[in-house]
Short mmCIF file of C-alpha atoms and ligand atoms in Angstrom, two decimals:
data_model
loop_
_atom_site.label_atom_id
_atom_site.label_comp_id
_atom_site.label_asym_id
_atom_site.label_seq_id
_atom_site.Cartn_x
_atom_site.Cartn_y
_atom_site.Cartn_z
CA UNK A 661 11.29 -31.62 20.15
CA UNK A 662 13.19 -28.26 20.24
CA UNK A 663 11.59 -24.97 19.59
CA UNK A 664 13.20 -24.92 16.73
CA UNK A 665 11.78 -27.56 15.00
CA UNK A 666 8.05 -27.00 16.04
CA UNK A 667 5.23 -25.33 13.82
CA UNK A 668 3.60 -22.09 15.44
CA UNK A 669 0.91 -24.52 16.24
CA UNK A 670 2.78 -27.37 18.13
CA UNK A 671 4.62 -24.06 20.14
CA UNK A 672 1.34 -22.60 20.85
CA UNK A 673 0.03 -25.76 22.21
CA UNK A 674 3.42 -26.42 24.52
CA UNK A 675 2.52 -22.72 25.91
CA UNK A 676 5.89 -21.55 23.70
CA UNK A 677 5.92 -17.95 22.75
CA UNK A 678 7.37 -17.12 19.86
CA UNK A 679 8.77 -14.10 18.43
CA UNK A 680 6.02 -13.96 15.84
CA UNK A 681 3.51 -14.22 18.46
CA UNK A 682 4.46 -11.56 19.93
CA UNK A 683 4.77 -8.99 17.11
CA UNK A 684 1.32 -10.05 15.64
CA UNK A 685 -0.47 -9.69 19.27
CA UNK A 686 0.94 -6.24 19.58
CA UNK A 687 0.24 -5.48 16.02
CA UNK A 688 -3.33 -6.85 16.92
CA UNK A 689 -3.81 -5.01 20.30
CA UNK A 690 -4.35 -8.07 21.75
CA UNK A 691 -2.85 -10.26 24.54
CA UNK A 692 -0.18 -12.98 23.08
CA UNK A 693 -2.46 -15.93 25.22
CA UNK A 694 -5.21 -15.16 22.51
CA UNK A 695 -3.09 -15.68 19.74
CA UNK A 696 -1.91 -18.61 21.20
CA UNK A 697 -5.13 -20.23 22.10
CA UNK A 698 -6.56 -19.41 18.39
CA UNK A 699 -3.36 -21.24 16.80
CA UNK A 700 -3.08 -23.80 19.31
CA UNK A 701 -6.92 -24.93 17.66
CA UNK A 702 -6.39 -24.60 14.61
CA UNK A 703 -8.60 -21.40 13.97
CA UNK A 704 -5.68 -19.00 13.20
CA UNK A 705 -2.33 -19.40 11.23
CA UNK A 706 0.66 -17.55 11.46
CA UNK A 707 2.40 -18.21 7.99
CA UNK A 708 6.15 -18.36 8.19
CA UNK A 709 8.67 -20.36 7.03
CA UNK A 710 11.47 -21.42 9.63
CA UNK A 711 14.06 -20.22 6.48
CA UNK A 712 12.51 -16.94 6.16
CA UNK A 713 13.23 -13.68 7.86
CA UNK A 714 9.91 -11.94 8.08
CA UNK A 715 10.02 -8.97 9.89
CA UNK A 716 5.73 -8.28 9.58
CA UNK A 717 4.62 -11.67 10.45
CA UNK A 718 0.64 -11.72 10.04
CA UNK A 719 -1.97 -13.42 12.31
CA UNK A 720 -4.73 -14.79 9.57
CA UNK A 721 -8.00 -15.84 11.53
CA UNK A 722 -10.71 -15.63 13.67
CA UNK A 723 -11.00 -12.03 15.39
CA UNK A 724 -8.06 -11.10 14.17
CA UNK A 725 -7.83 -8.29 11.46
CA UNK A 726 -9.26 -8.72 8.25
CA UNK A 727 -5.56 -9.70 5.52
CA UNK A 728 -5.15 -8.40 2.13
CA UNK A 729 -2.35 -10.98 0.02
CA UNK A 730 -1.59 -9.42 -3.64
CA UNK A 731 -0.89 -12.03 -6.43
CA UNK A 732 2.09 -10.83 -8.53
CA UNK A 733 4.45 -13.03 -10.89
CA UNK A 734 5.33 -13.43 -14.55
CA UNK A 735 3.35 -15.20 -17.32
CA UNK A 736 4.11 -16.40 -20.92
CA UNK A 737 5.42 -13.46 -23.29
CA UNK A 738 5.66 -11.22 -20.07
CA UNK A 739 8.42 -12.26 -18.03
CA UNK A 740 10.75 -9.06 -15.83
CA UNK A 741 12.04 -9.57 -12.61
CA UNK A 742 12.10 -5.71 -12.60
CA UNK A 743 8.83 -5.15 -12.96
CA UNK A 744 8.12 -8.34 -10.51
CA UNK A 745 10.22 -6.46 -7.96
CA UNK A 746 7.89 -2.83 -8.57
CA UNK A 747 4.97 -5.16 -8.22
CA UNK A 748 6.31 -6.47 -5.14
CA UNK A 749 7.08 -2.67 -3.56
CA UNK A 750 3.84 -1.43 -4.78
CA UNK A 751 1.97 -3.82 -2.94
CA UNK A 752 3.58 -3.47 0.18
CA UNK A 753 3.15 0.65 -0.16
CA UNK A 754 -0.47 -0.08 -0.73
CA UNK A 755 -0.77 -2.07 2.69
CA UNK A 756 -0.81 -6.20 1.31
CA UNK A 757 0.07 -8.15 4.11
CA UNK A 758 1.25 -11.19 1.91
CA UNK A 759 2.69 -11.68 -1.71
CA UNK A 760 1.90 -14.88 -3.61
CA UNK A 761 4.36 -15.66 -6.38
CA UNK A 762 2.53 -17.24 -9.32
CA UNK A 763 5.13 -16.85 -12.04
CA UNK A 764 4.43 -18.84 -14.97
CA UNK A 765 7.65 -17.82 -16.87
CA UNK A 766 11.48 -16.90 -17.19
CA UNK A 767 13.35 -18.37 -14.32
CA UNK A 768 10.65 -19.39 -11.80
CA UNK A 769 13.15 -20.30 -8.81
CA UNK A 770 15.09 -17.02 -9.07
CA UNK A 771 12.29 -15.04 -9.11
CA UNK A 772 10.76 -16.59 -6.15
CA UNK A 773 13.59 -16.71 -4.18
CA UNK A 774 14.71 -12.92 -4.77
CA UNK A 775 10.86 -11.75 -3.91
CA UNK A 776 11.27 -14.25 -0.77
CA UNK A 777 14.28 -12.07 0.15
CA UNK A 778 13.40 -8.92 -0.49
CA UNK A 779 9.55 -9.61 1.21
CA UNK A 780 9.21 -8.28 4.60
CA UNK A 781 5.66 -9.95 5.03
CA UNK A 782 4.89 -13.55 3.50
CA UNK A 783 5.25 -15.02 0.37
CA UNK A 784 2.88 -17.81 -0.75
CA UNK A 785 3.38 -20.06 -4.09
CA UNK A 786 1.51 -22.46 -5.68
CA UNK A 787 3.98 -25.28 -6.50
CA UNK A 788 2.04 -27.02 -9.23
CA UNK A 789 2.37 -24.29 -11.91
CA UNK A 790 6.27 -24.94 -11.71
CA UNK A 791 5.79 -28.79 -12.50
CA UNK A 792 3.60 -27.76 -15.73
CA UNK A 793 5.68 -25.11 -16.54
CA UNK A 794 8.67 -27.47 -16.80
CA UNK A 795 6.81 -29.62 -19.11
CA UNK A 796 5.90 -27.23 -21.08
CA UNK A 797 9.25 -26.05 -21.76
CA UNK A 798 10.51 -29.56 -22.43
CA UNK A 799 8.23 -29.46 -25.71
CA UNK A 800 5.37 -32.17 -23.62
CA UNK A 801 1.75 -31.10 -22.74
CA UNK A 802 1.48 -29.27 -19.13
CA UNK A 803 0.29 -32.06 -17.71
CA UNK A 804 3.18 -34.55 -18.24
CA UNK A 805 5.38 -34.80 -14.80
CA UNK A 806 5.22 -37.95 -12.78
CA UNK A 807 3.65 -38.36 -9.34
CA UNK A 808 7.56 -37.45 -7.89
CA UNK A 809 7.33 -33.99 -9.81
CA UNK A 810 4.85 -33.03 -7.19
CA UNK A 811 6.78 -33.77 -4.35
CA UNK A 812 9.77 -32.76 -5.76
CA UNK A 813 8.56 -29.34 -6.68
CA UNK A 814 6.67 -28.53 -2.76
CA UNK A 815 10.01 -29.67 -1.37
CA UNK A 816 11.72 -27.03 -3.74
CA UNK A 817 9.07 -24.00 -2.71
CA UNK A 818 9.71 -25.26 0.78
CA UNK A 819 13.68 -24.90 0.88
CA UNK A 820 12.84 -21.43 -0.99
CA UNK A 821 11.10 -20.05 2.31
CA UNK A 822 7.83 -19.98 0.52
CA UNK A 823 5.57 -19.42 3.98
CA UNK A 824 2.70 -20.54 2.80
CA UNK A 825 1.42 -22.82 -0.72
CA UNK A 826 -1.44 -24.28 -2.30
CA UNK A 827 -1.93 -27.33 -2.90
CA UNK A 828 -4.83 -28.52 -4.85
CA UNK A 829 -5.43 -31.50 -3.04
CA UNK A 830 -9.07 -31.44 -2.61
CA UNK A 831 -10.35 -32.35 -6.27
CA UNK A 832 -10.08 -36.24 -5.73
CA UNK A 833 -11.46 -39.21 -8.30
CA UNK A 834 -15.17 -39.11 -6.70
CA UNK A 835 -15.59 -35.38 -7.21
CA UNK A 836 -14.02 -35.60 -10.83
CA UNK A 837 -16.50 -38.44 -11.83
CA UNK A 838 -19.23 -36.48 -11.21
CA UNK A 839 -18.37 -32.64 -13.02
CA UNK A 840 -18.84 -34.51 -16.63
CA UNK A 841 -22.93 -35.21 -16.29
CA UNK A 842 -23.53 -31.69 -13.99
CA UNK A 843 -24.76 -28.80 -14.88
CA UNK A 844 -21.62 -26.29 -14.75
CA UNK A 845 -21.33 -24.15 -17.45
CA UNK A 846 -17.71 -23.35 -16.54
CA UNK A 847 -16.41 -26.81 -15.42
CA UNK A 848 -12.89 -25.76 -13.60
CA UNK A 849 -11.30 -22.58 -13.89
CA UNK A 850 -8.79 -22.70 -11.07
CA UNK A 851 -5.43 -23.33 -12.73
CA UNK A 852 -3.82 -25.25 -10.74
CA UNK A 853 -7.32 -27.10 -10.20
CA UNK A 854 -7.36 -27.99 -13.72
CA UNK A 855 -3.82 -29.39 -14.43
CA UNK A 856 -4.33 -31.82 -11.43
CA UNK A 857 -7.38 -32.54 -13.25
CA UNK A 858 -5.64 -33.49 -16.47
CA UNK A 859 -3.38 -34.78 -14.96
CA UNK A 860 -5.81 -37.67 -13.03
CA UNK A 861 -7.86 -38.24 -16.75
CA UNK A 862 -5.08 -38.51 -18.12
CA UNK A 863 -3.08 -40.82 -16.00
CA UNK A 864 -6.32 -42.47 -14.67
CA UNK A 865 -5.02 -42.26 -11.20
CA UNK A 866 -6.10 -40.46 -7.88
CA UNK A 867 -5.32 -36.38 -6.96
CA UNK A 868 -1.34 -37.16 -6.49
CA UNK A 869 -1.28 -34.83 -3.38
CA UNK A 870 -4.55 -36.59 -1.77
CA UNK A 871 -2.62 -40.05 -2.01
CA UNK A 872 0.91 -38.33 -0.54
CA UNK A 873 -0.92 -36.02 1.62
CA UNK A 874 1.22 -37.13 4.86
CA UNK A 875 4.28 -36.40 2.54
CA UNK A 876 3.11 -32.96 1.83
CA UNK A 877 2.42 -32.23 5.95
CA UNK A 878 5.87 -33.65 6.68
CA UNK A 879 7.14 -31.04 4.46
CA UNK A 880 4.96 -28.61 5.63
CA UNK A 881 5.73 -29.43 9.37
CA UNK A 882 9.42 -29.56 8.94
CA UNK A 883 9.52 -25.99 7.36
CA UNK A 884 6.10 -24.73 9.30
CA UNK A 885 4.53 -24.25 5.62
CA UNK A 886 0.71 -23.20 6.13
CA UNK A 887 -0.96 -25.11 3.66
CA UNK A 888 -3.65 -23.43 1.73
CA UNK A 889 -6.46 -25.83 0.32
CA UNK A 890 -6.28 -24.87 -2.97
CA UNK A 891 -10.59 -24.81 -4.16
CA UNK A 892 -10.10 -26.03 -7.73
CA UNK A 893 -13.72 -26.25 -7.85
CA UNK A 894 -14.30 -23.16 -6.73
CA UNK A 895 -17.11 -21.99 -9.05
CA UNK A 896 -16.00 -19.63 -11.46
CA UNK A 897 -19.46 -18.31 -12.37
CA UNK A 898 -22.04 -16.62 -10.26
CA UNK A 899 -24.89 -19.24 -12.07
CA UNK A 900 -22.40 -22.04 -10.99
CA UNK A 901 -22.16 -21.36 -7.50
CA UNK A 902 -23.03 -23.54 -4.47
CA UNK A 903 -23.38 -26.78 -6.46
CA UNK A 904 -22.37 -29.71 -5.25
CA UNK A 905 -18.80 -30.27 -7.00
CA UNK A 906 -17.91 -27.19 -4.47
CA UNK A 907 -19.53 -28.68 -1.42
CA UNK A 908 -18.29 -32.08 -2.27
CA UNK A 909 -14.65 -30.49 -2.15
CA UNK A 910 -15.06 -29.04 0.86
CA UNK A 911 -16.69 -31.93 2.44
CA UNK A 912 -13.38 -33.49 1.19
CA UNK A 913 -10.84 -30.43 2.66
CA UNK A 914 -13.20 -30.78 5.97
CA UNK A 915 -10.92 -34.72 6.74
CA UNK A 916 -7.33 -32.74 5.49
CA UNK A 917 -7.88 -30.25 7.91
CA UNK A 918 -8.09 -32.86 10.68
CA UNK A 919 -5.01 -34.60 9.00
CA UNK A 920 -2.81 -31.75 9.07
CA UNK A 921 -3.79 -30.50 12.51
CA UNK A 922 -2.60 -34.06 13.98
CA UNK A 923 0.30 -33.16 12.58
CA UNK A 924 0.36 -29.72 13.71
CA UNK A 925 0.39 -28.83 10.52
CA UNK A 926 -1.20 -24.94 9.71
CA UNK A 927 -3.59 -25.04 7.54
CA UNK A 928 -6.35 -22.61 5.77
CA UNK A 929 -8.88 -23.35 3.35
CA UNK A 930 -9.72 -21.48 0.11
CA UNK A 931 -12.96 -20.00 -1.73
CA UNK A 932 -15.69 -19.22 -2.63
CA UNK A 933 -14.69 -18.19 -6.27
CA UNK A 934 -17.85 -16.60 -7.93
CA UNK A 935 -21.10 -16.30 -5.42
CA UNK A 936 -24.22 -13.70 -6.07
CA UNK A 937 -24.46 -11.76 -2.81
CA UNK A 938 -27.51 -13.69 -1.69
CA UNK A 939 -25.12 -16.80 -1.14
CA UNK A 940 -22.16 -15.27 0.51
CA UNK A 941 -22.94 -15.63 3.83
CA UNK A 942 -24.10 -19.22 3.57
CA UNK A 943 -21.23 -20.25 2.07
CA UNK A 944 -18.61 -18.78 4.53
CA UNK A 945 -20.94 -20.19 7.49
CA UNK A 946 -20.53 -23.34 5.38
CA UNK A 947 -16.54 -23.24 4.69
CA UNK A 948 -16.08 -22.35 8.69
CA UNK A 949 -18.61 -25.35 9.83
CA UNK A 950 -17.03 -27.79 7.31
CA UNK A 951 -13.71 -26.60 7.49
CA UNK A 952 -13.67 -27.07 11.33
CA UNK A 953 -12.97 -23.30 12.13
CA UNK A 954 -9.85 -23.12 10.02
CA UNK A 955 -9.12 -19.63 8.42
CA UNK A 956 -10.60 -19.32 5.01
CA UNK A 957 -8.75 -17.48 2.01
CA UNK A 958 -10.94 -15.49 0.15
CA UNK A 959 -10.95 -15.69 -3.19
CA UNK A 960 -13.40 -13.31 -4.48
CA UNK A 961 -16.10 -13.69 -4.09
CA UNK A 962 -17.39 -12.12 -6.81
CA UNK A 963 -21.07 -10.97 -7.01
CA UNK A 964 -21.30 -10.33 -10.49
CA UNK A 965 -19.26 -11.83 -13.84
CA UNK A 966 -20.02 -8.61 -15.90
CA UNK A 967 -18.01 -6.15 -14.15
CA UNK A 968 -14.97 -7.00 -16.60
CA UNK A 969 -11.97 -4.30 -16.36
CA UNK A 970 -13.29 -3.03 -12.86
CA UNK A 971 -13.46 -6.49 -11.44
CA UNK A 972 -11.23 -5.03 -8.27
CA UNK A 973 -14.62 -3.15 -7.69
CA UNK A 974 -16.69 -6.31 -7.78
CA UNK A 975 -14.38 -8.56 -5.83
CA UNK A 976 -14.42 -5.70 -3.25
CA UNK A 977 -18.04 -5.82 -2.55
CA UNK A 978 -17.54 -9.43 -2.62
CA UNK A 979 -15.33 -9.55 0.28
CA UNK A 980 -16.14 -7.23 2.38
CA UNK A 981 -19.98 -8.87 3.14
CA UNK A 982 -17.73 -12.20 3.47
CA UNK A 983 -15.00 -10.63 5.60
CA UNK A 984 -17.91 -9.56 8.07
CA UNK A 985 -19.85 -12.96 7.62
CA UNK A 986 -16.31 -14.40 9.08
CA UNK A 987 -13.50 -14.80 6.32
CA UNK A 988 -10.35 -13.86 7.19
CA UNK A 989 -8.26 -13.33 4.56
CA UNK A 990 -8.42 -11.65 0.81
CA UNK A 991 -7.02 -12.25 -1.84
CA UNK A 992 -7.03 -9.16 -3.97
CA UNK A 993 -8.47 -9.11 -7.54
CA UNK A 994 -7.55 -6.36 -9.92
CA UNK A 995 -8.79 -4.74 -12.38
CA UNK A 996 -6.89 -6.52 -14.92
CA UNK A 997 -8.90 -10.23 -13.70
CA UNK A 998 -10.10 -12.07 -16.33
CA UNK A 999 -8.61 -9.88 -19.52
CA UNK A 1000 -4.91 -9.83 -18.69
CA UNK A 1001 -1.78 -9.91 -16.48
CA UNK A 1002 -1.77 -7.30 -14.09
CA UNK A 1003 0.70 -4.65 -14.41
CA UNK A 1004 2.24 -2.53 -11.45
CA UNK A 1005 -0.34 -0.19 -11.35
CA UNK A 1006 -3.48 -2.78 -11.67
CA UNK A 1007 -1.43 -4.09 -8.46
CA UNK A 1008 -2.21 -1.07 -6.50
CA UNK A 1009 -5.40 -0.81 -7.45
CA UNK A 1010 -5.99 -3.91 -6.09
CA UNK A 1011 -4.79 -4.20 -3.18
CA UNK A 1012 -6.43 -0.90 -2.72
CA UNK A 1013 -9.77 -2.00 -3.46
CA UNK A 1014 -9.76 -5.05 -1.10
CA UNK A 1015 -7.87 -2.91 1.93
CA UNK A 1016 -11.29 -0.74 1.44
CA UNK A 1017 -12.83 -4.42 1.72
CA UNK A 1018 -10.67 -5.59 4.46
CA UNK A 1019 -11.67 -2.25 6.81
CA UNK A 1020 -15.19 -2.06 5.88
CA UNK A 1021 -15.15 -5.72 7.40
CA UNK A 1022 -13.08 -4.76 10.29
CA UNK A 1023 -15.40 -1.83 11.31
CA UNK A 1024 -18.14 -3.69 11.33
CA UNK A 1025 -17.21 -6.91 12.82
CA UNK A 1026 -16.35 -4.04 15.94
CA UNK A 1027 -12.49 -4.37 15.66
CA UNK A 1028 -11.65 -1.77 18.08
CA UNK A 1029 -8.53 -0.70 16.38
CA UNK A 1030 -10.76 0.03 13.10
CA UNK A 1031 -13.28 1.57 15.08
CA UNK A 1032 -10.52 4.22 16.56
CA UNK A 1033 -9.27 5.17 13.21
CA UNK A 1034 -12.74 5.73 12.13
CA UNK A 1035 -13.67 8.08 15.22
CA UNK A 1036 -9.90 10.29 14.21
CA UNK A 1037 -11.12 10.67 10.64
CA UNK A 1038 -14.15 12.03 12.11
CA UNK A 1039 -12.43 14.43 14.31
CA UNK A 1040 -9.45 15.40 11.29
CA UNK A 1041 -12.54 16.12 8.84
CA UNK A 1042 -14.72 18.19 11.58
CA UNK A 1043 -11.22 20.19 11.93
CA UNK A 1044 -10.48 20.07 8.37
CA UNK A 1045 -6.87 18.79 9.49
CA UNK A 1046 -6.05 17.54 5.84
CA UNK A 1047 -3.06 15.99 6.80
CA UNK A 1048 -4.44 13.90 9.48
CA UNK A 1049 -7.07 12.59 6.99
CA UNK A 1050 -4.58 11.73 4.52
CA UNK A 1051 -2.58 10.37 7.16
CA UNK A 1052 -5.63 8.07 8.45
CA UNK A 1053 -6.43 7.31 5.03
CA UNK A 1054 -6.03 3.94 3.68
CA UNK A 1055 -4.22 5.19 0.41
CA UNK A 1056 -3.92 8.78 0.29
CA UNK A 1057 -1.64 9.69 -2.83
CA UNK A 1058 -5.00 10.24 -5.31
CA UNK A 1059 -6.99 12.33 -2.84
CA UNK A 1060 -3.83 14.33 -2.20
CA UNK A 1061 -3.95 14.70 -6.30
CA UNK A 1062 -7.14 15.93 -6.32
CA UNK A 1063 -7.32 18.33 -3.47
CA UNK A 1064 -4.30 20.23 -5.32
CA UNK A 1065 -5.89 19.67 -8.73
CA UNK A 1066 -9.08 21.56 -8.08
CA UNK A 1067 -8.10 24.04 -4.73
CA UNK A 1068 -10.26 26.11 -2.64
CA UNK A 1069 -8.59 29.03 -0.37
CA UNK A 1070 -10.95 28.72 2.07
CA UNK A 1071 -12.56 25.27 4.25
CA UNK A 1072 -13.70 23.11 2.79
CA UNK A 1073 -13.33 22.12 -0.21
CA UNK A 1074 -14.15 23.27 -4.28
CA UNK A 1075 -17.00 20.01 -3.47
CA UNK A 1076 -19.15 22.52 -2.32
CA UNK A 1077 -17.25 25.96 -1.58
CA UNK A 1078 -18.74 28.39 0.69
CA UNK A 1079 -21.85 25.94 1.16
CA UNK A 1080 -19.88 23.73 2.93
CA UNK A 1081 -21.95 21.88 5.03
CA UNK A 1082 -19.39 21.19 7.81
CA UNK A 1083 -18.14 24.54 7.72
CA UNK A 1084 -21.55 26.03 7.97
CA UNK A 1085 -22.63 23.82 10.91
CA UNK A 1086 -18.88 24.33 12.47
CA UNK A 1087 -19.40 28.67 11.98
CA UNK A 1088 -22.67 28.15 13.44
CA UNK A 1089 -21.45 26.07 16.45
CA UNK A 1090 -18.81 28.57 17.50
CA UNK A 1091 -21.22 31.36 17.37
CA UNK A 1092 -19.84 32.90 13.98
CA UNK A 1093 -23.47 32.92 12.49
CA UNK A 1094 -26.09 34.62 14.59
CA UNK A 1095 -29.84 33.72 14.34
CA UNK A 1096 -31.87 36.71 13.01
CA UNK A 1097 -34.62 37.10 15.70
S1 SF4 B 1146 -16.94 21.36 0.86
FE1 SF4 B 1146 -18.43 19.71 0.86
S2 SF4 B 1146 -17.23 17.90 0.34
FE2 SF4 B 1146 -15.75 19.47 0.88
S3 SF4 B 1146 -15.39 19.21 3.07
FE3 SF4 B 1146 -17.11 20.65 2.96
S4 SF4 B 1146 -18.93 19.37 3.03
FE4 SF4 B 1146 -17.23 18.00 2.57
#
């Protein structure tokens, strides 16, 4: 097989370097052999698409740098490829190293293929939500589309340069039987989770992408998709969390990863969804023993359901203590989650919020990149060298704001004025404040 038909993971394991490689290991600080070795085994991904030209391709996994993906697209009533396009920009300003497209409305192939082009970094899509979206607009319920539409639709994303998709293939007739009788107060709130769910009552018939799953990983393999297992019974309340319908999933995801690596097939798994702190780190240790190593896509966690309009805050707190337990990619939550659609500036926010999450995990997992931007803050704000800290800063433009908003003329800052602590010690250092014998 020619290079240029293999996966990152069947060129890692024929010793192949690849251009990707290469960028993400400097990018990383890190030899390209390590990359290689950690794709090679499954325990990193490099999502690209063979049609797309990515010009920040990302290394998601073990030891690597904690990733930050921002969810934009369009949904019923609130469709712009304008504002699709800000989102897009905004998200890159604010550091996301991936873009998922989940449009539910107006043209979804245009849109996705204009953010594809326009994306330095990778774009992710959740082919599903076209299929019921189609439906929908053909006047039947969202879950009419036959067994075809699914294939039809992941060979679509594919030839779109979609890098990397989720595929809800882990909710299968056993685990279904079994939500009615339990004890979930929210049964399924993954979207795509439930319209594969309808779809199986409905039809009486197995998960459509568990039976074709070696149809999905040749489409996967011949574009280099990383698959995401979708979690669509992720629990999507903190009293719901760690039951068994989750673990019963992943037990599930644990035999696709094995699949898909035979194929050499990139793969990542997805979750937690809502966990109380106190759970966290069991359930990543669980996701990276069950999922065989494979990176895990964060979403959430988050600690708390009553943090509603700040749930970027939440989700934040949520991640980081997972990021450090081991996960290796976020998936941002704004503040809009749970009330709304996000709107270009809820995208900033968010992505803010989990970069905070993202470095917090970096510095203390002893990333030695994070740890040397953390010792030049220290050094800019001993010096009061404003412009380094803003330029060290994860997001500077609202400190900038509020330094000019309420100024002090000397240093320091109007915090405390002339009983600046720093300043004090710093006089007192230099000699400028003699001790009274
Ligand atoms: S004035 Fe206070 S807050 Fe501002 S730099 Fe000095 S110690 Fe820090």
């Amino acid at each position: 097989m020619s290079d240029r038909f293999m996966t990152q993971m069947q060129m890692a394991r024929n010793n192949i370097v690849s251009e990707e490689m290469r960028i993400c290991a400097l990018g990383e600080g890190v030899p390209v052999e390590v990359i290689m070795e950690k794709l090679a085994n499954g325990q990193a991904v490099i999502p690209k698409n063979r049609l797309h030209n990515i010009s920040k391709p990302k290394v998601i996994g073990s030891n690597f740098s904690v990733k930050v993906n921002a969810n934009i697209g369009t949904s019923f009533g609130y469709s712009s490829l304008k504002e699709e396009l800000e989102k897009l920009n905004v998200a890159l300003s604010a550091g996301a190293d991936s873009v998922m497209v989940l449009s539910t409305w107006g043209n979804l192939s245009e849109m996705r293929r204009i953010i594809v082009e326009n994306s330095p970094v990778p774009v992710g899509s959740v082919p599903i939500y076209d299929s019921a979206v189609k439906a929908y607009e053909e006047g039947k319920n969202v879950i009419d589309f036959s067994e075809k539409d699914f294939i039809d639709m992941v060979y679509a994303h594919a030839k779109d340069g979609i890098d990397f998709m989720t595929i809800h293939v882990g909710i299968t007739k056993d685990v279904l039987k079994k939500l009615k009788d339990s004890k979930r107060i929210l049964k399924i709130v993954s979207r795509g989770g439930a319209i594969i769910a309808g779809w199986m009552i409905k039809n009486n018939r197995e998960n459509p992408f568990y039976e074709h799953f070696d149809e999905i990983l040749d489409i996967a393999a011949e574009f280099d998709i990383t698959l995401s297992l979708g979690d669509g019974m992720r629990p999507g309340a903190v009293v719901d969390a760690t039951d068994p319908q989750q673990l019963e999933e992943l037990f599930v995801m644990s035999q696709l990863v094995d699949r898909a690596r035979e194929k050499g097939v990139q793969v990542m798994l997805e979750g937690p969804g809502h966990v109380p702190l106190n759970e966290i780190e069991t359930n990543v240790k669980l996701m990276k023993k069950i999922g065989k190593g494979a990176p895990i896509f964060l979403l959430g966690p988050l600690p708390t359901d009553r943090g509603v309009g700040h749930d970027h805050i939440v989700s934040a707190v949520g991640a980081a203590f997972a990021a450090y337990h081991g996960c290796d990619f976020i998936c941002y939550v704004t503040p809009a989650e749970h009330v709304a659609l996000p709107d270009v500036e809820d995208v900033k926010y968010g992505v803010i919020a989990s970069k905070i999450a993202a470095v917090i995990a970096d510095v203390a997992r002893g990333n030695k990149k994070a740890l040397e931007l953390e010792h030049q803050m220290a050094l800019a704000r001993a010096r009061f060298d404003w412009n380094k800290m803003f330029e060290l800063a994860i997001h500077s433009e609202d400190a900038k704001k509020k330094l000019k908003s309420r100024p002090y003329e000397s240093e320091g800052c109007s915090m405390c004025g002339p009983f600046c602590a720093i300043k004090v010690t710093k006089d007192f250092s230099e000699g400028k404040i003699t001790v009274m014998m």
